Short mmCIF file of C-alpha atoms in Angstrom, two decimals:
data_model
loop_
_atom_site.label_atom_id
_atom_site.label_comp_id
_atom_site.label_asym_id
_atom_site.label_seq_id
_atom_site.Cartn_x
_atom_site.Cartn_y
_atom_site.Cartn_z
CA UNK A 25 4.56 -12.57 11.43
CA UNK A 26 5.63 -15.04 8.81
CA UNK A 27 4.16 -15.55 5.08
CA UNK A 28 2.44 -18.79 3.94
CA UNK A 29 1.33 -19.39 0.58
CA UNK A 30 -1.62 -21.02 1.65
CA UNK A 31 -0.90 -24.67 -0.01
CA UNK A 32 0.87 -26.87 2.38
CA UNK A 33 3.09 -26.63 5.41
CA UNK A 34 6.41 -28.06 4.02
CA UNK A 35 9.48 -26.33 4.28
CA UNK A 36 11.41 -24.45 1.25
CA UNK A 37 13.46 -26.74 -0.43
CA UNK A 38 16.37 -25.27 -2.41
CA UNK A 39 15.48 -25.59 -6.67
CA UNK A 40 16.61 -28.28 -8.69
CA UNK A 41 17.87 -28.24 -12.01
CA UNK A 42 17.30 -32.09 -14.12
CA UNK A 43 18.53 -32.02 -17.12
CA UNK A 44 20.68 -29.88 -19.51
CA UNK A 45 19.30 -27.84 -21.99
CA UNK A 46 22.57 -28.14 -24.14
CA UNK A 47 21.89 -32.13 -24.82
CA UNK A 48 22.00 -32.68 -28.38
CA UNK A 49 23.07 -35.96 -30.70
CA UNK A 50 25.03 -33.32 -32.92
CA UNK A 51 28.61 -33.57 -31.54
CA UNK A 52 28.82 -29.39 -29.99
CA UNK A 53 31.76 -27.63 -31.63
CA UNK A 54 34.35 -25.43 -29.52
CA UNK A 55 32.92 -22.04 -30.57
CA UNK A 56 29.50 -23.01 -29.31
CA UNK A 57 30.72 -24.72 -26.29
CA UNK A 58 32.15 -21.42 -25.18
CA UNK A 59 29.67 -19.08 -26.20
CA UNK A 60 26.10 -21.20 -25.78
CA UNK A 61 24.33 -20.38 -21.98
CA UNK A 62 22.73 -22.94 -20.39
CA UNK A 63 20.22 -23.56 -17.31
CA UNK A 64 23.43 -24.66 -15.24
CA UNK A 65 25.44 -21.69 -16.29
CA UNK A 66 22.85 -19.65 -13.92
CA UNK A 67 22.12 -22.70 -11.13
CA UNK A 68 24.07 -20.72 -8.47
CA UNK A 69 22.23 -17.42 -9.61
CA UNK A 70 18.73 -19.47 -9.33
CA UNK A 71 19.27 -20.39 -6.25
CA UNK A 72 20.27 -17.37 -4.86
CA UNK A 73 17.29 -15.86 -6.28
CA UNK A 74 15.27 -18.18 -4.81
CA UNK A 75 16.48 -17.82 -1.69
CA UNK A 76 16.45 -14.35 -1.50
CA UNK A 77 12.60 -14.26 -2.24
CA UNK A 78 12.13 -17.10 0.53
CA UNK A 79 14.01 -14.63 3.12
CA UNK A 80 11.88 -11.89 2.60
CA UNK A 81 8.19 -12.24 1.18
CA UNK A 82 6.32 -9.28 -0.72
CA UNK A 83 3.82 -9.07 2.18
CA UNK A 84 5.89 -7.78 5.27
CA UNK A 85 9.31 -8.69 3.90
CA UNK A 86 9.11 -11.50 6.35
CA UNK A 87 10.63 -15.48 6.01
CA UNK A 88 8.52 -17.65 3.75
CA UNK A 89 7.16 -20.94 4.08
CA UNK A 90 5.19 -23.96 2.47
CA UNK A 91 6.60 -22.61 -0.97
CA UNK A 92 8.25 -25.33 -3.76
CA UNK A 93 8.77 -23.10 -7.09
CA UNK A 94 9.54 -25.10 -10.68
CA UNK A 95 11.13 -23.49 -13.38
CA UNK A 96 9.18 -24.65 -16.38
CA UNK A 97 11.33 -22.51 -19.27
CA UNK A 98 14.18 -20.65 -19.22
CA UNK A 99 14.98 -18.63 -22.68
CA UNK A 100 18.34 -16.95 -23.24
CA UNK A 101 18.96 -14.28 -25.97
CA UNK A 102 20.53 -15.68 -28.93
CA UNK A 103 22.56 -12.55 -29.70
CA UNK A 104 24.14 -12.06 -26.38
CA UNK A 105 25.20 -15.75 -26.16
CA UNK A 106 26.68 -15.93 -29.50
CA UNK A 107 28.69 -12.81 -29.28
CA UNK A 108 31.93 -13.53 -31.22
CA UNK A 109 33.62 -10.84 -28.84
CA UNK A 110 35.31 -13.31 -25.82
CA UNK A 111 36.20 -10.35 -23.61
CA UNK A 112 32.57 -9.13 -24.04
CA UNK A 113 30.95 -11.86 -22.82
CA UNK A 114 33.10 -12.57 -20.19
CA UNK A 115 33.09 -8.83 -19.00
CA UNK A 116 28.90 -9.28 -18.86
CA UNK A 117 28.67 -12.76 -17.21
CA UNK A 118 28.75 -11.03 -13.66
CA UNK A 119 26.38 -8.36 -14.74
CA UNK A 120 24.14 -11.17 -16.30
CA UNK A 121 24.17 -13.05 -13.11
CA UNK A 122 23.10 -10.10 -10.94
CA UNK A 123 19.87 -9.36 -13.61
CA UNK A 124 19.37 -13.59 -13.23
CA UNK A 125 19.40 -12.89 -9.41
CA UNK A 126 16.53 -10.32 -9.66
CA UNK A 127 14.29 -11.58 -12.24
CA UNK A 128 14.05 -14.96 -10.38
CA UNK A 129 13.26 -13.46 -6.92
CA UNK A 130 10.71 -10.85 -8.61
CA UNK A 131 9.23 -13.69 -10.54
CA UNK A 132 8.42 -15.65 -7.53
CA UNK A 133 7.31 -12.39 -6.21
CA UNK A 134 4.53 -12.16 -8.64
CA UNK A 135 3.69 -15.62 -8.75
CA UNK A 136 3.52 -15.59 -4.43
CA UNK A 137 0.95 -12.32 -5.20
CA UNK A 138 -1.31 -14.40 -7.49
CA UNK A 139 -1.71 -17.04 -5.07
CA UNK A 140 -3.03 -15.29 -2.53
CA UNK A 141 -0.62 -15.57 0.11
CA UNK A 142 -1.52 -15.85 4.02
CA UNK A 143 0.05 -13.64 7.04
CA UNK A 144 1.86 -16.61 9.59
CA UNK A 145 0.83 -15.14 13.03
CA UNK A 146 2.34 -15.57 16.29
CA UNK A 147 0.45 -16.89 18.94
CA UNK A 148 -0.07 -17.12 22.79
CA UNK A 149 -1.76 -19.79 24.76
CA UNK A 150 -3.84 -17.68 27.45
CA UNK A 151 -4.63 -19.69 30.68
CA UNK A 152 -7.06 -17.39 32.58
CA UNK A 153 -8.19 -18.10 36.12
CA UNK A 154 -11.97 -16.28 36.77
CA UNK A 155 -15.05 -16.54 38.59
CA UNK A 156 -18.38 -17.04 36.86
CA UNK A 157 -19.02 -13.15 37.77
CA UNK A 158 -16.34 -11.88 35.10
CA UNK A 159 -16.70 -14.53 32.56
CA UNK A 160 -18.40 -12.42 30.27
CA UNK A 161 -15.93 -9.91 30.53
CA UNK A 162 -13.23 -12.26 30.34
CA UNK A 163 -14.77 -13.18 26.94
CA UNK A 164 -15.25 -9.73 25.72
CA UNK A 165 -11.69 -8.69 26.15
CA UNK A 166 -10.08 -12.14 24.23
CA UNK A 167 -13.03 -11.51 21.43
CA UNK A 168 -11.77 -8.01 20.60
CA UNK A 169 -8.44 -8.96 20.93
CA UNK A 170 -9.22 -11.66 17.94
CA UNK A 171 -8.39 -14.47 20.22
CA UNK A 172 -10.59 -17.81 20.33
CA UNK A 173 -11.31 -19.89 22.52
CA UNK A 174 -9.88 -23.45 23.15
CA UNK A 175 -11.24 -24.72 26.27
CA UNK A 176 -13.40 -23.99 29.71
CA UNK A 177 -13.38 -25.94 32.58
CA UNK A 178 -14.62 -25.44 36.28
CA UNK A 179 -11.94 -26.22 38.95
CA UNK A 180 -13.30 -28.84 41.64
CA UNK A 181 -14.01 -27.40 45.41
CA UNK A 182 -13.57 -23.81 43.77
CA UNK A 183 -15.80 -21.08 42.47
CA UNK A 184 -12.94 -20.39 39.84
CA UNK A 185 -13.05 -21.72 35.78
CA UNK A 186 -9.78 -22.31 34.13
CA UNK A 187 -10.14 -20.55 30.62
CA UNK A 188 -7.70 -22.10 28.29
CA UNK A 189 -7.47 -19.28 24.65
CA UNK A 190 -4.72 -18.53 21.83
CA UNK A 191 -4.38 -15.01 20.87
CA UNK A 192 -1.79 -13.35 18.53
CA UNK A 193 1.14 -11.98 20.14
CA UNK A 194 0.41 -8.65 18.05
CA UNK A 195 -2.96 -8.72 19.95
CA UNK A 196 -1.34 -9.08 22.99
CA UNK A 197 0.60 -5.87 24.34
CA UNK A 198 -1.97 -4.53 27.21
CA UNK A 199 -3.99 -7.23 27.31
CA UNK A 200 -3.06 -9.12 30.54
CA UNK A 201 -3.46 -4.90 31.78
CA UNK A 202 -7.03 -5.11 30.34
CA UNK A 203 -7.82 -8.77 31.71
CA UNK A 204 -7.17 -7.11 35.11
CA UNK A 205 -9.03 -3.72 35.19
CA UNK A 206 -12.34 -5.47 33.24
CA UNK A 207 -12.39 -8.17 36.09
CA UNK A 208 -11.19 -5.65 39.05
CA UNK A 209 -8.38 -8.18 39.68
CA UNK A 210 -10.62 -11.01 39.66
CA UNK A 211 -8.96 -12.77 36.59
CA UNK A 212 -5.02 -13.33 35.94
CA UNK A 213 -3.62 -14.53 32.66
CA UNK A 214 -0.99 -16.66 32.13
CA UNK A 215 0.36 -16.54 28.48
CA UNK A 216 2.70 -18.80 26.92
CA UNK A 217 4.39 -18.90 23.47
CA UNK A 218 2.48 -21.41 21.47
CA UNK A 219 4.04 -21.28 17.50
CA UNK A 220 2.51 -19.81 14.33
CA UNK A 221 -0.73 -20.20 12.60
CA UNK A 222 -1.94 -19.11 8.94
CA UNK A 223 -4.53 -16.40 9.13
CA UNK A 224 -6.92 -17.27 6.52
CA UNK A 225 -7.59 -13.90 5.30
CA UNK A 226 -6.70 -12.96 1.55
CA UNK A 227 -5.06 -9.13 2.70
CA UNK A 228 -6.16 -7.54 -0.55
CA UNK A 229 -9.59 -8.59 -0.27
CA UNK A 230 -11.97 -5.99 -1.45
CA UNK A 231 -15.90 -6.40 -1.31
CA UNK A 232 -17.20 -6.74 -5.15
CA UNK A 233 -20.89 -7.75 -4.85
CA UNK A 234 -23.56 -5.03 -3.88
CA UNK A 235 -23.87 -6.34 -0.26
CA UNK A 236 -20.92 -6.29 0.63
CA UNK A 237 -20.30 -3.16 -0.93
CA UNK A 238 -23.35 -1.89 0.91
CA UNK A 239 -22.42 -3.48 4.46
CA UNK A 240 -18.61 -2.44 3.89
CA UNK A 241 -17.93 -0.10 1.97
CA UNK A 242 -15.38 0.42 -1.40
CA UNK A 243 -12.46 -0.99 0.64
CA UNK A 244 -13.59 -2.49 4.05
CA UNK A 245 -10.44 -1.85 5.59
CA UNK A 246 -11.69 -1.91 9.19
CA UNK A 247 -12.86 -5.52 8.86
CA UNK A 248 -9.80 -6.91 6.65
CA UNK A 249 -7.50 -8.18 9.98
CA UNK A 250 -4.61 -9.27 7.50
CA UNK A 251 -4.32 -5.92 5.73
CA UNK A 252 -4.38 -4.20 9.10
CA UNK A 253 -1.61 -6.44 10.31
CA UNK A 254 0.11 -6.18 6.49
CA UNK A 255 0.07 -2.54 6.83
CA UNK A 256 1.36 -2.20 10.49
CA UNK A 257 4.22 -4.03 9.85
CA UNK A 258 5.64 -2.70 6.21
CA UNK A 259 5.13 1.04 8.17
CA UNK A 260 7.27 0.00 11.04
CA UNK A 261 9.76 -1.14 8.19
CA UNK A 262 9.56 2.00 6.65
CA UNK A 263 8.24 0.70 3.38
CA UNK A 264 5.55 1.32 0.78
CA UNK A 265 1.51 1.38 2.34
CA UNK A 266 -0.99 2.45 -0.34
CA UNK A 267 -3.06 3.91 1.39
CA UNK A 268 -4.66 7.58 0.50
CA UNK A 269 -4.22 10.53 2.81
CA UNK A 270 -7.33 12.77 2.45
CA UNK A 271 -10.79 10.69 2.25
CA UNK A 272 -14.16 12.32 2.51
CA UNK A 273 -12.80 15.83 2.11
CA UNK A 274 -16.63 17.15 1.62
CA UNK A 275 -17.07 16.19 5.86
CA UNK A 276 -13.36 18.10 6.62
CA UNK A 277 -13.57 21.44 8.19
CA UNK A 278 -11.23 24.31 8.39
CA UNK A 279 -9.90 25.73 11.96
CA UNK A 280 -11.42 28.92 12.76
CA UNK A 281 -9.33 31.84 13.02
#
């Protein structure tokens, strides 16, 4: 599973810095030469930033693609780059790189979050050879495996149909298994690695209006695919899943003695 921001399918370009903050027509004297920060004081510290936040997204902590990120402003503190104290300053520039580092990756963080990103999924090209006996159940396993449909075709001088689907590869551990005991052997699957697609579902949807609140429930998490997949993969990782561990408690019961 990859992240997509939803916006494009470019590649991430490394940031570029135009410009220099420290043009002026006053001629710059030596004290504020050495003491003044600028934008390409902290280039290398951008674009490590930036890269670091490409590497791993805040969804699964998976690459990222289709993302360009511009730096509109960047503010330095007046008292920390005037410091009259040389050794100072020179003792905090590594230290001041390292907090550049993180507030650049987190601030693409945030700004990935608000644009709703999209779960990247793997995907398999099914070929499936069936008769017209097990179609149906042909269909019913790839439909609860969230797999579509791309083509159907009869084969000439043969009672077989060649089946042509994509599922995601996530989807697909048991399923040739499953093709096999729904058709009694009468259907074998061929898959084939076929590349990534966005799955366009926002993974911290919640339903807001009273219908959907009404068909779903407060959080709907059986019919949000993306948060399912979200979730799976940040527990295998071992990281944070909100999630809370007693619901309902009026329906628990207590083990008889």
């Amino acid at each position: 599973q990859r992240e997509h921001n939803g916006r494009g399918a470019s590649s991430a370009a490394t940031p570029y810095l135009s410009g220099d903050e420290s043009d002026s027509e006053d001629t710059p004297t030596l004290e504020s030469v050495r003491t003044a920060h600028t934008a390409r004081d902290f280039e290398e510290s951008i674009n490590t930033g930036f890269q670091l936040a490409m590497q791993s997204g805040p969804l699964c902590f998976e690459p990222v693609v289709g993302v360009a990120v511009t730096i509109k402003n960047i503010v330095f503190n007046p008292e920390a780059s005037t410091s009259s104290d040389a050794a100072r300053s020179a003792s905090s520039a590594s230290s001041l790189s390292g907090q550049v580092i993180t507030a650049v990756r987190d601030a693409i963080w945030t700004g990935l979050l608000h644009w709703s990103p999209r779960l990247h999924l793997a995907m398999y090209t099914c070929d499936i050879q069936a008769t017209s006996e097990v179609l149906g159940k042909v269909y019913g396993v790839i439909n609860r495996r969230h797999g579509r449909i791309l083509s159907e075709e009869m084969r000439e001088g043969t009672p077989y149909f060649i089946i042509k689907a994509s599922i995601p590869i996530v989807e697909s551990f048991g399923f040739a298994d499953e093709i096999r005991k729904r058709s009694s052997g009468a259907a074998v699957p061929l898959l084939i690695f076929r590349g990534f697609e966005s799955l366009n579902v926002d993974p911290f949807w919640v339903p807001t209006t009273e219908e959907e609140l009404e068909d779903l429930g407060e959080k709907a998490d059986k019919d949000n695919v993306a948060k399912k997949y979200m979730d799976g993969v940040r527990k295998r990782k071992g990281l944070f899943v909100e999630r809370k561990i007693v619901e309902h408690a009026e329906k628990q019961r207590t083990l008889k003695k």
